[in-house]
Amino acid sequence: MPRPTPAGPEFLAVDRRGSVSVDASGVTLELNGVEADFDWPEIRSVHYKASSNGKSLMFAVVHVDGQFYECVVDAKSRERLGEWFAGLAAVLGYYRPMG
């Protein structure tokens, strides 16, 4: 029987094609109906940046085995992307204070 995940801060960015979710259990990337779940112990690092037009979140997970997984989520505005960056920084800082 799975153990319940302890409560903590959460992050969610969603567009019509995909999503990025970060919570106490780890990171979930979803793109065009395909989902990939990563528990914190199997994540070497996470990276994110703005797309060249400044309106999309480009998010990547590097697995402990070196595999690289990425997802792009459209924020529709630079203001919304700024909100996502602030939320991501807080949540990732909580779960991964050393990166």
PDB file of N, CA and C in Angstrom, residues 5-11 22-26 40 46 48 86-99:
ATOM      1  N   THR A   5       1.630  11.024   0.526  1.00  0.00           N
ATOM      2  CA  THR A   5       2.652  12.044   0.318  1.00  0.00           C
ATOM      3  C   THR A   5       2.429  13.178   1.314  1.00  0.00           C
ATOM      4  N   PRO A   6       3.467  13.591   2.056  1.00  0.00           N
ATOM      5  CA  PRO A   6       3.294  14.686   3.005  1.00  0.00           C
ATOM      6  C   PRO A   6       2.942  15.982   2.276  1.00  0.00           C
ATOM      7  N   ALA A   7       2.203  16.822   2.956  1.00  0.00           N
ATOM      8  CA  ALA A   7       1.808  18.098   2.365  1.00  0.00           C
ATOM      9  C   ALA A   7       3.012  19.019   2.247  1.00  0.00           C
ATOM     10  N   GLY A   8       2.995  19.844   1.240  1.00  0.00           N
ATOM     11  CA  GLY A   8       4.057  20.815   1.004  1.00  0.00           C
ATOM     12  C   GLY A   8       3.649  21.689  -0.162  1.00  0.00           C
ATOM     13  N   PRO A   9       4.484  22.646  -0.539  1.00  0.00           N
ATOM     14  CA  PRO A   9       4.119  23.529  -1.644  1.00  0.00           C
ATOM     15  C   PRO A   9       4.038  22.762  -2.963  1.00  0.00           C
ATOM     16  N   GLU A  10       3.225  23.274  -3.863  1.00  0.00           N
ATOM     17  CA  GLU A  10       3.042  22.653  -5.166  1.00  0.00           C
ATOM     18  C   GLU A  10       3.142  23.695  -6.264  1.00  0.00           C
ATOM     19  N   PHE A  11       3.530  23.234  -7.455  1.00  0.00           N
ATOM     20  CA  PHE A  11       3.579  24.093  -8.633  1.00  0.00           C
ATOM     21  C   PHE A  11       2.895  23.360  -9.777  1.00  0.00           C
ATOM     22  N   VAL A  22       5.114  20.036  -9.960  1.00  0.00           N
ATOM     23  CA  VAL A  22       6.168  19.785  -8.978  1.00  0.00           C
ATOM     24  C   VAL A  22       5.504  19.773  -7.608  1.00  0.00           C
ATOM     25  N   ASP A  23       5.764  18.713  -6.848  1.00  0.00           N
ATOM     26  CA  ASP A  23       5.199  18.616  -5.505  1.00  0.00           C
ATOM     27  C   ASP A  23       6.099  17.759  -4.627  1.00  0.00           C
ATOM     28  N   ALA A  24       5.587  17.359  -3.480  1.00  0.00           N
ATOM     29  CA  ALA A  24       6.389  16.613  -2.516  1.00  0.00           C
ATOM     30  C   ALA A  24       6.883  15.276  -3.056  1.00  0.00           C
ATOM     31  N   SER A  25       6.161  14.693  -3.999  1.00  0.00           N
ATOM     32  CA  SER A  25       6.579  13.397  -4.530  1.00  0.00           C
ATOM     33  C   SER A  25       7.625  13.514  -5.628  1.00  0.00           C
ATOM     34  N   GLY A  26       7.690  14.655  -6.317  1.00  0.00           N
ATOM     35  CA  GLY A  26       8.663  14.839  -7.389  1.00  0.00           C
ATOM     36  C   GLY A  26       8.122  15.707  -8.504  1.00  0.00           C
ATOM     37  N   TRP A  40      11.714  12.348  -6.424  1.00  0.00           N
ATOM     38  CA  TRP A  40      12.900  13.141  -6.083  1.00  0.00           C
ATOM     39  C   TRP A  40      14.197  12.330  -6.041  1.00  0.00           C
ATOM     40  N   VAL A  46      17.046  19.660 -12.118  1.00  0.00           N
ATOM     41  CA  VAL A  46      15.982  20.241 -12.941  1.00  0.00           C
ATOM     42  C   VAL A  46      16.463  21.590 -13.452  1.00  0.00           C
ATOM     43  N   TYR A  48      15.108  25.149 -15.873  1.00  0.00           N
ATOM     44  CA  TYR A  48      14.016  25.821 -16.570  1.00  0.00           C
ATOM     45  C   TYR A  48      14.478  27.187 -17.053  1.00  0.00           C
ATOM     46  N   ALA A  86       8.427  32.590 -10.478  1.00  0.00           N
ATOM     47  CA  ALA A  86       8.425  32.841  -9.030  1.00  0.00           C
ATOM     48  C   ALA A  86       7.934  31.610  -8.275  1.00  0.00           C
ATOM     49  N   GLY A  87       6.881  30.987  -8.760  1.00  0.00           N
ATOM     50  CA  GLY A  87       6.355  29.781  -8.121  1.00  0.00           C
ATOM     51  C   GLY A  87       7.330  28.625  -8.169  1.00  0.00           C
ATOM     52  N   LEU A  88       7.958  28.444  -9.326  1.00  0.00           N
ATOM     53  CA  LEU A  88       8.949  27.368  -9.463  1.00  0.00           C
ATOM     54  C   LEU A  88      10.128  27.567  -8.529  1.00  0.00           C
ATOM     55  N   ALA A  89      10.624  28.784  -8.461  1.00  0.00           N
ATOM     56  CA  ALA A  89      11.773  29.061  -7.593  1.00  0.00           C
ATOM     57  C   ALA A  89      11.447  28.706  -6.145  1.00  0.00           C
ATOM     58  N   ALA A  90      10.261  29.066  -5.686  1.00  0.00           N
ATOM     59  CA  ALA A  90       9.871  28.776  -4.307  1.00  0.00           C
ATOM     60  C   ALA A  90       9.720  27.283  -4.058  1.00  0.00           C
ATOM     61  N   VAL A  91       9.036  26.587  -4.949  1.00  0.00           N
ATOM     62  CA  VAL A  91       8.784  25.160  -4.750  1.00  0.00           C
ATOM     63  C   VAL A  91      10.071  24.350  -4.893  1.00  0.00           C
ATOM     64  N   LEU A  92      10.867  24.634  -5.920  1.00  0.00           N
ATOM     65  CA  LEU A  92      12.124  23.910  -6.084  1.00  0.00           C
ATOM     66  C   LEU A  92      13.092  24.209  -4.941  1.00  0.00           C
ATOM     67  N   GLY A  93      13.090  25.443  -4.458  1.00  0.00           N
ATOM     68  CA  GLY A  93      13.929  25.789  -3.310  1.00  0.00           C
ATOM     69  C   GLY A  93      13.533  25.036  -2.056  1.00  0.00           C
ATOM     70  N   TYR A  94      12.262  24.729  -1.934  1.00  0.00           N
ATOM     71  CA  TYR A  94      11.752  23.978  -0.782  1.00  0.00           C
ATOM     72  C   TYR A  94      12.192  22.514  -0.857  1.00  0.00           C
ATOM     73  N   TYR A  95      12.013  21.893  -2.014  1.00  0.00           N
ATOM     74  CA  TYR A  95      12.306  20.463  -2.151  1.00  0.00           C
ATOM     75  C   TYR A  95      13.752  20.162  -2.524  1.00  0.00           C
ATOM     76  N   ARG A  96      14.413  21.094  -3.205  1.00  0.00           N
ATOM     77  CA  ARG A  96      15.783  20.888  -3.680  1.00  0.00           C
ATOM     78  C   ARG A  96      16.632  22.110  -3.343  1.00  0.00           C
ATOM     79  N   PRO A  97      16.840  22.413  -2.071  1.00  0.00           N
ATOM     80  CA  PRO A  97      17.518  23.659  -1.712  1.00  0.00           C
ATOM     81  C   PRO A  97      18.941  23.781  -2.251  1.00  0.00           C
ATOM     82  N   MET A  98      19.573  22.666  -2.588  1.00  0.00           N
ATOM     83  CA  MET A  98      20.931  22.709  -3.126  1.00  0.00           C
ATOM     84  C   MET A  98      20.935  22.538  -4.636  1.00  0.00           C
ATOM     85  N   GLY A  99      19.778  22.616  -5.313  1.00  0.00           N
ATOM     86  CA  GLY A  99      19.725  22.500  -6.772  1.00  0.00           C
ATOM     87  C   GLY A  99      19.132  21.230  -7.181  1.00  0.00           C
TER      88      GLY A  99
END
